[in-house]
Amino acid sequence: MTVLNEAAARFGELRMLIDGEWLARGAGGAQPVTDPATLQVLGELPLAAGGELDRAVHAAHAAFGAWSRTPAIERCRLLAQAAQLVRERAELIAHILTLEQGKPLAESRGEVMGAAEIFEWYAQESRRLYGRVIPARQAHTRHWVTHEPVGPVAAFTPWNFPALTPARKIAGALAAGCTCVIKPAEETPATALELARACMDAGLPVGVLNVVFGHPADVSGHLIRAPQIRKITFTGSTAVGKQLAALAALHGAKRCTMELGGLAPAIVFDDADIGEAAAVCAASRFRNAGQVCVAASRFYVQRQAYPRFMEQFRAHVAGLKVGNGLAADTRMGPLANGRRLDAMPGFIDDALQHGGQVAAGGARHEGAGYFWQPTILADMPDQARAMSEETFGPVASVAAFDTLDEVIERANGVPYGLAAYAFTRSAATAMAVADGLQAGMVGINTPAISLAEAPFGGVKESGYGSEGGTEGLEAYLCTKFVAHRA
Ligand code: NAD
């Protein structure tokens, strides 16, 4: 069997994982999973109803005691083994990912290896959950601080990174000693199921990880209300994140990590390497067909460099071959679902009405799937929708600027604050943007801001809390202070 056939066959056996049991059917019915490049149905996904969600919560609750007391070195061994299995199966998982999500195979391979690295990072970091001793005020007294796992976690992940995002939440929670009920996106379930399979094959005890699907609002409402669930972690849109955070506050003042939308500015100064900046900006904007929360989206280019930047940016975009992600020469796949495709014309029309120009693309791309041409909107005024709302598609908006202070103010002038980028050879300018930009992550002359060992998260309406780095583990830990007088 070829790896593609094997990947396709996995969609014939989509399951939920509840209390160690792989369930082919759910009381909530089923829904089709579709290939966004061909619109062919890949398989039928079972959906949970209330009873199954309760079972998953009880399983996570029942498993929590033993898992939270499992020695860190054993949790480490298990997560490292899961990482190893994901690596060994990377080619299969990458094909599954491209089939259900659409991104080019090369991107899927990179994402799966990144997911394995996240498991490995958390495996190692689970051995370093140190506390501290505070000098006591009296004799015969000890004061110390420890960190304890917060409890069973409910996790919700979207469809744009079906391997990376579940990996961050599953590995972070498990490394800290928490158990987990995760609801990956129903549009891209099979990749997350492969991560769960790797965990179970590595020897994860029954109930520590549960995977459910269903109607998103019903599932999140049910899980967040469950008293046994102590932590909510969500990646997705700002609108949904606000609703889930409100529910979490109402039903038990539960801890939250919210990784929400972004609209990253990329500022290109006159003194930058313009060719390099244009290449990095194009790669950032059109990766995964623009469906990346940290993608550079609003490009502010200093006036003198503007024509040169545009010329090189357009040249990069002209070289982007659009097609089925399974084809070796494809550089950009389809959008992941019809909603994104339907949203694109509105951004283009609005840009034209506000005086913007279509410098490349701007229309559907041929093919049965959800294809949209890589699009550049030039001379964009700040009032245009694409300058203040996430397009979450392959649309780059470019505008000119004159001064540092002006561009920082414009870059900060949206409710989002996830990532931001700048390109300059001046150390002083680099410091000024690093200090001045309101963002959780800033890349200067580099797009590489998503690393297993570094905190990943936003400010303002892009959410709060970090995933990755030591901060990613803190998100799943409570702090306890103990004073002991002998
Ligand atoms: P959406 O808000 O309907 O869904 C986003 C994700 O959240 C999906 O995976 C969906 O299944 C899930 N979701 C929706 N309602 C939910 C609920 N009540 N409870 C739990 N999960 C829920 O939007 P969409 O059309 O799927 O995606 C479009 C927008 O979502 C984009 O414009 C972007 O802002 C945002 N998004 C952000 C990220 C990210 O990485 N931060 C990822 C995907 C989508």
Coordinates of C-alpha atoms and ligand atoms in Angstrom, one line a residue:
M1 CA 0.0 0.0 0.0
T2 CA 1.4 3.5 -0.9
V3 CA 1.6 6.0 1.9
L4 CA -1.1 8.0 0.2
N5 CA -3.5 5.0 0.2
E6 CA -2.7 4.3 3.8
A7 CA -3.4 7.9 4.6
A8 CA -6.7 7.8 2.7
A9 CA -7.6 4.6 4.5
R10 CA -7.3 6.3 7.9
F11 CA -10.4 8.3 7.0
G12 CA -12.4 5.1 6.8
E13 CA -11.7 4.6 10.5
L14 CA -12.2 7.9 12.2
R15 CA -12.8 7.5 15.9
M16 CA -13.2 9.3 19.2
L17 CA -11.0 8.2 22.1
I18 CA -12.9 8.0 25.4
D19 CA -11.6 6.3 28.5
G20 CA -9.2 4.3 26.4
E21 CA -11.8 3.1 23.9
W22 CA -11.7 4.0 20.2
L23 CA -15.4 4.7 19.4
A24 CA -16.5 4.5 15.7
R25 CA -20.0 5.8 16.5
G26 CA -21.3 8.6 18.6
A27 CA -24.7 9.5 19.9
G28 CA -24.3 12.9 18.3
G29 CA -24.4 11.4 14.8
A30 CA -21.7 11.9 12.2
Q31 CA -20.4 14.4 9.8
P32 CA -18.3 14.2 6.6
V33 CA -14.7 15.2 6.4
T34 CA -13.8 16.8 3.1
D35 CA -10.6 17.2 1.0
P36 CA -10.6 21.0 0.4
A37 CA -8.6 20.5 -2.8
T38 CA -11.1 18.2 -4.5
L39 CA -14.2 18.6 -2.3
Q40 CA -14.4 14.8 -2.2
V41 CA -15.6 13.2 1.1
L42 CA -12.7 11.5 2.8
G43 CA -14.7 9.8 5.6
E44 CA -17.4 10.1 8.3
L45 CA -16.5 11.5 11.7
P46 CA -18.4 10.3 14.8
L47 CA -19.8 13.0 17.0
A48 CA -20.4 12.9 20.7
A49 CA -23.5 13.8 22.6
G50 CA -23.8 14.7 26.3
G51 CA -23.4 11.2 27.7
E52 CA -20.1 10.6 25.9
L53 CA -18.7 14.0 26.9
D54 CA -19.6 13.1 30.5
R55 CA -17.7 9.8 30.1
A56 CA -14.7 11.6 28.7
V57 CA -14.7 14.1 31.6
H58 CA -15.1 11.3 34.2
A59 CA -12.3 9.4 32.6
A60 CA -10.0 12.4 32.7
H61 CA -11.0 13.0 36.3
A62 CA -10.5 9.4 37.4
A63 CA -7.1 9.3 35.7
F64 CA -5.9 12.6 37.2
G65 CA -4.8 11.3 40.6
A66 CA -2.5 8.6 39.4
W67 CA -1.2 10.6 36.4
S68 CA -0.5 13.7 38.5
R69 CA 1.5 11.5 40.9
T70 CA 3.4 9.7 38.2
P71 CA 7.1 10.5 38.6
A72 CA 8.3 13.2 36.2
I73 CA 10.9 10.9 34.8
E74 CA 8.2 8.4 33.8
R75 CA 6.0 11.2 32.2
C76 CA 9.2 12.3 30.4
R77 CA 9.9 8.8 29.1
L78 CA 6.4 8.4 27.8
L79 CA 6.1 11.8 26.0
A80 CA 9.6 11.2 24.5
Q81 CA 8.4 7.9 23.2
A82 CA 5.3 9.5 21.7
A83 CA 7.6 12.1 20.0
Q84 CA 9.6 9.2 18.6
L85 CA 6.5 7.5 17.2
V86 CA 5.3 10.7 15.6
R87 CA 8.7 11.1 13.9
E88 CA 8.6 7.5 12.6
R89 CA 5.1 8.0 11.3
A90 CA 5.7 11.6 9.9
E91 CA 5.3 10.7 6.3
L92 CA 1.9 9.1 6.9
I93 CA 0.7 11.8 9.2
A94 CA 1.8 14.5 6.7
H95 CA -0.2 12.9 4.0
I96 CA -3.3 12.7 6.3
L97 CA -2.8 16.4 7.1
T98 CA -2.6 17.5 3.5
L99 CA -5.6 15.4 2.6
E100 CA -7.8 17.0 5.2
Q101 CA -6.4 20.5 5.4
G102 CA -5.0 21.2 2.0
K103 CA -1.5 22.7 2.7
P104 CA 1.4 21.5 0.5
L105 CA 3.1 18.3 1.7
A106 CA 6.4 20.1 2.4
E107 CA 4.5 22.3 4.9
S108 CA 2.7 19.3 6.4
R109 CA 6.0 17.5 6.9
G110 CA 7.5 20.5 8.6
E111 CA 4.4 20.8 10.8
V112 CA 4.5 17.1 11.9
M113 CA 8.2 17.3 12.7
G114 CA 7.4 20.5 14.7
A115 CA 4.7 18.6 16.6
A116 CA 7.2 15.8 17.4
E117 CA 9.7 18.4 18.7
I118 CA 7.0 20.0 20.9
F119 CA 6.4 16.6 22.5
E120 CA 10.1 16.2 23.0
W121 CA 10.5 19.6 24.5
Y122 CA 7.7 19.1 27.0
A123 CA 9.0 15.6 27.8
Q124 CA 12.3 17.1 28.8
E125 CA 10.8 20.2 30.5
S126 CA 8.5 18.0 32.6
R127 CA 11.6 17.1 34.7
R128 CA 12.3 20.7 35.6
L129 CA 9.1 21.7 37.4
Y130 CA 11.1 23.2 40.2
G131 CA 9.8 24.9 43.3
R132 CA 11.7 27.2 45.6
V133 CA 12.6 27.8 49.2
I134 CA 11.9 31.2 50.8
P135 CA 14.0 32.2 53.9
A136 CA 11.6 31.8 56.8
R137 CA 10.9 34.6 59.4
Q138 CA 11.3 32.3 62.5
A139 CA 13.6 29.6 63.7
H140 CA 12.5 26.0 63.1
T141 CA 10.4 27.0 60.2
R142 CA 10.5 26.2 56.5
H143 CA 8.8 28.2 53.8
W144 CA 8.6 26.6 50.4
V145 CA 6.7 27.0 47.0
T146 CA 5.7 24.0 44.9
H147 CA 3.8 23.7 41.6
E148 CA 1.0 21.3 41.2
P149 CA -1.0 20.3 38.0
V150 CA -4.1 22.3 37.8
G151 CA -6.4 19.4 37.1
P152 CA -8.2 17.9 34.1
V153 CA -8.0 20.2 31.0
A154 CA -10.5 20.9 28.2
A155 CA -8.7 21.9 25.0
F156 CA -10.1 23.2 21.8
T157 CA -8.0 23.5 18.6
P158 CA -8.7 24.8 15.1
W159 CA -8.2 23.5 11.6
N160 CA -5.2 25.5 10.4
F161 CA -2.5 23.6 12.2
P162 CA -4.0 20.2 12.9
A163 CA -0.8 18.8 14.3
L164 CA 1.0 21.7 15.9
T165 CA -1.8 23.1 17.9
P166 CA -3.1 19.9 19.5
A167 CA 0.6 18.9 20.1
R168 CA 1.1 22.1 22.1
K169 CA -2.0 21.5 24.3
I170 CA -1.7 17.8 24.7
A171 CA 2.0 17.7 25.5
G172 CA 1.9 20.8 27.7
A173 CA -1.0 19.4 29.8
L174 CA 0.4 15.9 30.1
A175 CA 3.9 17.1 30.9
A176 CA 2.6 19.1 33.8
G177 CA 0.7 16.1 35.2
C178 CA -2.8 17.2 33.9
T179 CA -5.2 14.9 32.1
C180 CA -7.0 16.2 29.0
V181 CA -10.2 16.1 27.0
I182 CA -9.4 17.6 23.6
K183 CA -11.8 18.6 20.8
P184 CA -9.8 19.1 17.7
A185 CA -11.5 20.8 14.7
E186 CA -14.1 18.6 13.1
E187 CA -12.8 19.6 9.7
T188 CA -9.3 18.2 10.4
P189 CA -9.7 15.4 12.9
A190 CA -7.5 12.6 11.6
T191 CA -4.1 14.3 12.3
A192 CA -5.0 14.9 15.9
L193 CA -6.1 11.3 16.1
E194 CA -2.7 10.2 15.0
L195 CA -1.1 12.2 17.8
A196 CA -3.5 10.5 20.2
R197 CA -2.6 7.1 18.7
A198 CA 1.1 7.8 19.2
C199 CA 0.5 8.7 22.8
M200 CA -1.5 5.5 23.4
D201 CA 1.1 3.3 21.6
A202 CA 3.7 4.9 23.8
G203 CA 1.9 3.5 26.8
L204 CA -0.2 6.5 28.1
P205 CA -2.6 5.2 30.8
V206 CA -6.3 4.9 30.0
G207 CA -8.3 8.2 30.5
V208 CA -5.3 10.5 30.6
L209 CA -6.0 11.7 27.1
N210 CA -9.5 11.7 25.5
V211 CA -10.4 13.0 22.1
V212 CA -14.0 14.0 21.3
F213 CA -15.8 15.7 18.4
G214 CA -19.2 17.3 18.1
H215 CA -21.0 20.5 17.6
P216 CA -18.3 23.0 18.7
A217 CA -20.5 25.2 20.9
D218 CA -22.3 22.3 22.5
V219 CA -19.1 20.5 23.3
S220 CA -17.3 23.5 24.7
G221 CA -20.4 24.5 26.7
H222 CA -20.7 21.0 28.1
L223 CA -17.0 20.6 29.0
I224 CA -16.5 24.0 30.4
R225 CA -19.5 23.6 32.7
A226 CA -18.3 20.2 34.0
P227 CA -17.0 20.8 37.6
Q228 CA -14.2 18.3 37.2
I229 CA -12.6 20.4 34.4
R230 CA -10.2 23.0 35.9
K231 CA -8.5 24.6 32.9
I232 CA -9.6 25.7 29.5
T233 CA -7.2 26.2 26.6
F234 CA -8.5 27.4 23.2
T235 CA -7.0 28.4 19.9
G236 CA -9.3 30.1 17.4
S237 CA -11.1 33.3 16.7
T238 CA -11.3 36.2 19.1
A239 CA -15.1 36.1 19.0
V240 CA -15.3 32.5 20.1
G241 CA -12.5 32.9 22.6
K242 CA -14.4 35.7 24.4
Q243 CA -17.4 33.5 24.8
L244 CA -15.4 30.5 26.1
A245 CA -13.5 32.8 28.6
A246 CA -16.9 34.2 29.8
L247 CA -18.2 30.6 30.3
A248 CA -15.1 29.6 32.1
A249 CA -15.4 32.5 34.5
L250 CA -19.0 31.8 35.2
H251 CA -18.7 28.1 35.8
G252 CA -16.0 27.8 38.4
A253 CA -13.6 30.7 37.8
K254 CA -11.5 28.3 35.7
R255 CA -8.1 29.1 34.4
C256 CA -7.8 29.9 30.7
T257 CA -5.2 30.1 28.0
M258 CA -6.6 32.0 25.0
E259 CA -4.6 32.0 21.7
L260 CA -6.8 34.1 19.4
G261 CA -6.7 36.0 16.2
G262 CA -3.8 38.1 14.9
L263 CA -3.2 40.7 12.2
A264 CA 0.5 41.0 12.3
P265 CA 2.2 44.1 10.9
A266 CA 5.4 43.8 9.0
I267 CA 7.4 47.0 8.9
V268 CA 10.0 47.4 6.2
F269 CA 12.4 50.3 6.7
D270 CA 14.4 52.0 3.9
D271 CA 17.7 50.6 5.3
A272 CA 16.6 46.9 5.3
D273 CA 17.8 44.3 2.8
I274 CA 14.7 44.8 0.6
G275 CA 15.1 41.6 -1.4
E276 CA 15.4 39.5 1.7
A277 CA 12.5 41.3 3.4
A278 CA 10.2 40.8 0.3
A279 CA 11.1 37.1 0.3
V280 CA 10.4 36.6 4.0
C281 CA 7.2 38.6 3.8
A282 CA 5.9 36.6 0.9
A283 CA 6.7 33.3 2.6
S284 CA 5.1 34.5 5.8
R285 CA 1.9 35.8 4.2
F286 CA 1.2 32.9 1.8
R287 CA 2.2 29.9 3.9
N288 CA -0.8 27.7 4.5
A289 CA -2.7 30.0 2.1
G290 CA -2.6 32.8 4.6
Q291 CA -4.4 30.8 7.3
V292 CA -1.8 31.4 10.0
C293 CA -2.6 33.5 13.1
V294 CA 1.0 34.9 13.3
A295 CA 1.3 35.5 9.5
A296 CA 2.5 39.0 8.5
S297 CA -0.6 40.5 7.0
R298 CA -0.3 44.3 7.0
F299 CA 2.9 45.4 5.2
Y300 CA 4.1 49.0 6.0
V301 CA 7.0 49.9 3.7
Q302 CA 9.0 53.1 4.1
R303 CA 8.3 55.4 1.1
Q304 CA 11.7 55.3 -0.6
A305 CA 11.8 51.5 -0.5
Y306 CA 8.2 51.0 -1.5
P307 CA 8.6 50.6 -5.3
R308 CA 11.5 48.2 -4.9
F309 CA 9.7 46.2 -2.3
M310 CA 6.5 45.9 -4.4
E311 CA 8.5 44.8 -7.4
Q312 CA 10.2 42.0 -5.5
F313 CA 7.1 41.0 -3.5
R314 CA 5.2 40.6 -6.8
A315 CA 7.9 38.5 -8.3
H316 CA 7.8 36.1 -5.3
V317 CA 4.0 35.9 -5.5
A318 CA 4.1 35.3 -9.3
G319 CA 6.3 32.3 -8.6
L320 CA 3.8 30.7 -6.2
K321 CA 2.3 27.6 -7.9
V322 CA -1.2 27.1 -6.6
G323 CA -2.7 23.6 -6.6
N324 CA -3.4 20.3 -4.8
G325 CA -1.0 20.1 -1.8
L326 CA -0.2 16.5 -2.8
A327 CA 1.5 17.7 -6.0
A328 CA 5.3 18.0 -5.6
D329 CA 5.4 21.5 -7.3
T330 CA 2.6 23.1 -5.4
R331 CA 3.6 26.0 -3.2
M332 CA 0.2 27.1 -2.1
G333 CA -2.8 24.9 -1.5
P334 CA -6.5 25.6 -1.3
L335 CA -8.2 27.4 1.6
A336 CA -9.3 24.9 4.2
N337 CA -13.0 25.4 3.9
G338 CA -15.7 27.2 2.0
R339 CA -16.2 29.9 4.7
R340 CA -12.7 31.4 4.0
L341 CA -13.3 31.3 0.3
D342 CA -16.6 33.1 0.6
A343 CA -15.0 35.8 2.8
M344 CA -12.3 36.8 0.3
P345 CA -14.3 38.9 -2.3
G346 CA -15.6 41.1 0.4
F347 CA -12.1 42.2 1.4
I348 CA -11.1 42.8 -2.2
D349 CA -14.2 44.9 -3.0
D350 CA -13.8 46.9 0.2
A351 CA -10.2 47.6 -0.6
L352 CA -11.0 48.9 -4.0
Q353 CA -13.8 51.1 -2.6
H354 CA -11.2 52.6 -0.2
G355 CA -8.7 53.4 -3.0
G356 CA -6.5 50.3 -2.7
Q357 CA -5.2 48.6 -5.9
V358 CA -5.1 44.9 -6.8
A359 CA -1.4 44.4 -7.6
A360 CA -1.7 40.6 -8.0
G361 CA -4.5 38.0 -7.9
G362 CA -7.8 39.2 -6.4
A363 CA -10.0 36.3 -7.7
R364 CA -10.7 32.6 -7.4
H365 CA -8.1 30.2 -8.8
E366 CA -9.2 27.5 -11.2
G367 CA -10.0 24.1 -9.8
A368 CA -12.8 22.3 -8.0
G369 CA -11.5 23.0 -4.5
Y370 CA -11.4 26.2 -2.4
F371 CA -8.6 27.9 -4.3
W372 CA -8.0 31.6 -4.2
Q373 CA -5.2 33.4 -6.0
P374 CA -2.4 34.8 -4.0
T375 CA -3.4 38.4 -3.8
I376 CA -1.6 41.7 -3.2
L377 CA -3.5 44.8 -2.4
A378 CA -1.3 47.9 -2.8
D379 CA -1.6 51.5 -1.5
M380 CA -4.0 50.4 1.2
P381 CA -5.5 53.0 3.5
D382 CA -5.7 52.1 7.2
Q383 CA -9.5 52.4 6.9
A384 CA -9.8 49.3 4.6
R385 CA -11.2 46.2 6.3
A386 CA -8.1 44.1 5.4
M387 CA -6.0 46.5 7.4
S388 CA -8.0 46.1 10.6
E389 CA -9.7 42.6 10.3
E390 CA -8.1 39.2 9.8
T391 CA -8.6 38.0 6.2
F392 CA -7.3 34.6 7.2
G393 CA -6.6 34.0 3.5
P394 CA -3.9 34.7 0.9
V395 CA -4.3 38.4 0.9
A396 CA -1.4 40.8 1.6
S397 CA -2.2 44.5 2.2
V398 CA 0.7 47.0 1.5
A399 CA 0.9 50.6 2.5
A400 CA 3.6 53.3 2.6
F401 CA 4.8 55.1 5.7
D402 CA 7.3 57.9 6.4
T403 CA 8.5 57.9 10.0
L404 CA 9.2 55.5 12.8
D405 CA 6.7 57.0 15.3
E406 CA 4.0 57.2 12.7
V407 CA 4.4 53.5 11.7
I408 CA 4.5 52.2 15.3
E409 CA 1.2 54.1 16.0
R410 CA -0.4 52.7 12.8
A411 CA 0.9 49.2 13.5
N412 CA -0.5 49.3 17.1
G413 CA -3.8 50.8 15.9
V414 CA -5.8 47.5 15.8
P415 CA -7.3 45.5 18.6
Y416 CA -5.0 42.5 17.9
G417 CA -1.5 42.0 19.3
L418 CA -0.2 38.5 18.5
A419 CA 2.9 38.8 16.3
A420 CA 4.7 41.7 14.7
Y421 CA 7.7 41.9 12.3
A422 CA 10.2 44.5 11.3
F423 CA 13.1 44.6 8.8
T424 CA 16.0 47.0 9.4
R425 CA 19.8 47.1 9.5
S426 CA 19.7 49.7 12.3
A427 CA 20.2 48.5 15.9
A428 CA 18.5 51.6 17.2
T429 CA 15.4 51.1 14.9
A430 CA 15.3 47.5 15.9
M431 CA 15.3 48.4 19.6
A432 CA 12.6 51.1 19.0
V433 CA 10.2 48.6 17.3
A434 CA 11.0 45.8 19.8
D435 CA 10.0 48.2 22.6
G436 CA 7.2 50.0 20.8
L437 CA 5.1 47.3 19.1
Q438 CA 2.2 45.9 21.1
A439 CA 2.6 42.2 20.4
G440 CA 3.3 39.0 22.2
M441 CA 6.0 38.1 19.7
V442 CA 8.3 40.3 17.6
G443 CA 10.5 39.0 14.8
I444 CA 13.2 41.4 13.5
N445 CA 14.7 40.4 10.2
T446 CA 13.3 36.9 10.8
P447 CA 9.9 35.2 10.7
A448 CA 11.0 32.4 13.1
I449 CA 9.0 33.2 16.2
S450 CA 7.3 29.9 16.8
L451 CA 9.7 27.6 18.6
A452 CA 9.1 24.8 21.1
E453 CA 11.4 26.5 23.6
A454 CA 10.0 30.0 23.3
P455 CA 6.7 31.4 24.7
F456 CA 3.9 31.7 22.0
G457 CA 0.9 33.9 22.8
G458 CA -0.6 37.4 22.3
V459 CA -1.7 40.6 24.0
K460 CA -4.8 42.7 23.7
E461 CA -7.6 40.9 21.8
S462 CA -5.2 38.2 20.6
G463 CA -5.6 36.6 24.0
Y464 CA -3.5 35.8 27.0
G465 CA -1.3 33.0 28.3
S466 CA 1.6 31.4 26.6
E467 CA 2.1 28.0 24.9
G468 CA 5.7 26.8 24.5
G469 CA 8.8 27.6 26.6
T470 CA 8.7 27.3 30.3
E471 CA 5.7 29.6 30.3
G472 CA 3.8 26.9 28.4
L473 CA 4.1 24.6 31.4
E474 CA 3.2 27.2 33.9
A475 CA -0.1 27.5 32.2
Y476 CA -1.0 24.0 33.5
L477 CA 0.3 24.5 37.0
C478 CA -1.0 26.0 40.3
T479 CA 1.3 27.6 42.8
K480 CA 1.2 26.4 46.4
F481 CA 3.0 28.1 49.3
V482 CA 3.7 26.0 52.4
A483 CA 4.8 27.3 55.8
H484 CA 5.9 24.6 58.2
R485 CA 6.8 25.3 61.8
A486 CA 8.5 22.3 63.5
Ligands
NAD1 P1 -14.7 30.0 14.0 O1 -14.6 31.1 15.0 O2 -16.1 29.6 13.7 O3 -13.9 28.7 14.4 C1 -12.6 28.8 14.7 C2 -12.3 27.5 15.5 O4 -13.0 27.4 16.7 C3 -12.8 26.2 14.7 O5 -11.8 25.2 14.9 C4 -14.1 25.9 15.4 O6 -14.3 24.5 15.3 C5 -13.9 26.3 16.8 N1 -15.1 26.8 17.4 C6 -16.0 27.6 16.9 N2 -17.0 27.9 17.8 C7 -16.6 27.2 18.9 C8 -17.2 27.1 20.2 N3 -18.3 27.7 20.6 N4 -16.5 26.3 21.1 C9 -15.4 25.7 20.8 N5 -14.8 25.8 19.6 C10 -15.4 26.5 18.7 O7 -14.1 30.5 12.7 P2 -13.7 29.8 11.4 O8 -14.6 30.2 10.3 O9 -13.5 28.3 11.6 O10 -12.3 30.4 11.2 C11 -12.2 31.8 10.9 C12 -11.6 32.6 11.9 O11 -11.1 31.9 13.0 C13 -10.4 33.3 11.4 O12 -10.8 34.6 10.9 C14 -9.5 33.4 12.5 O13 -9.7 34.6 13.2 C15 -9.9 32.4 13.5 N6 -8.9 31.3 13.6 C16 -7.8 31.6 14.4 C17 -6.9 30.6 14.5 C18 -5.7 30.8 15.3 O14 -4.7 30.1 15.1 N7 -5.7 31.7 16.3 C19 -7.1 29.3 13.9 C20 -8.2 29.1 13.1 C21 -9.2 30.1 13.0

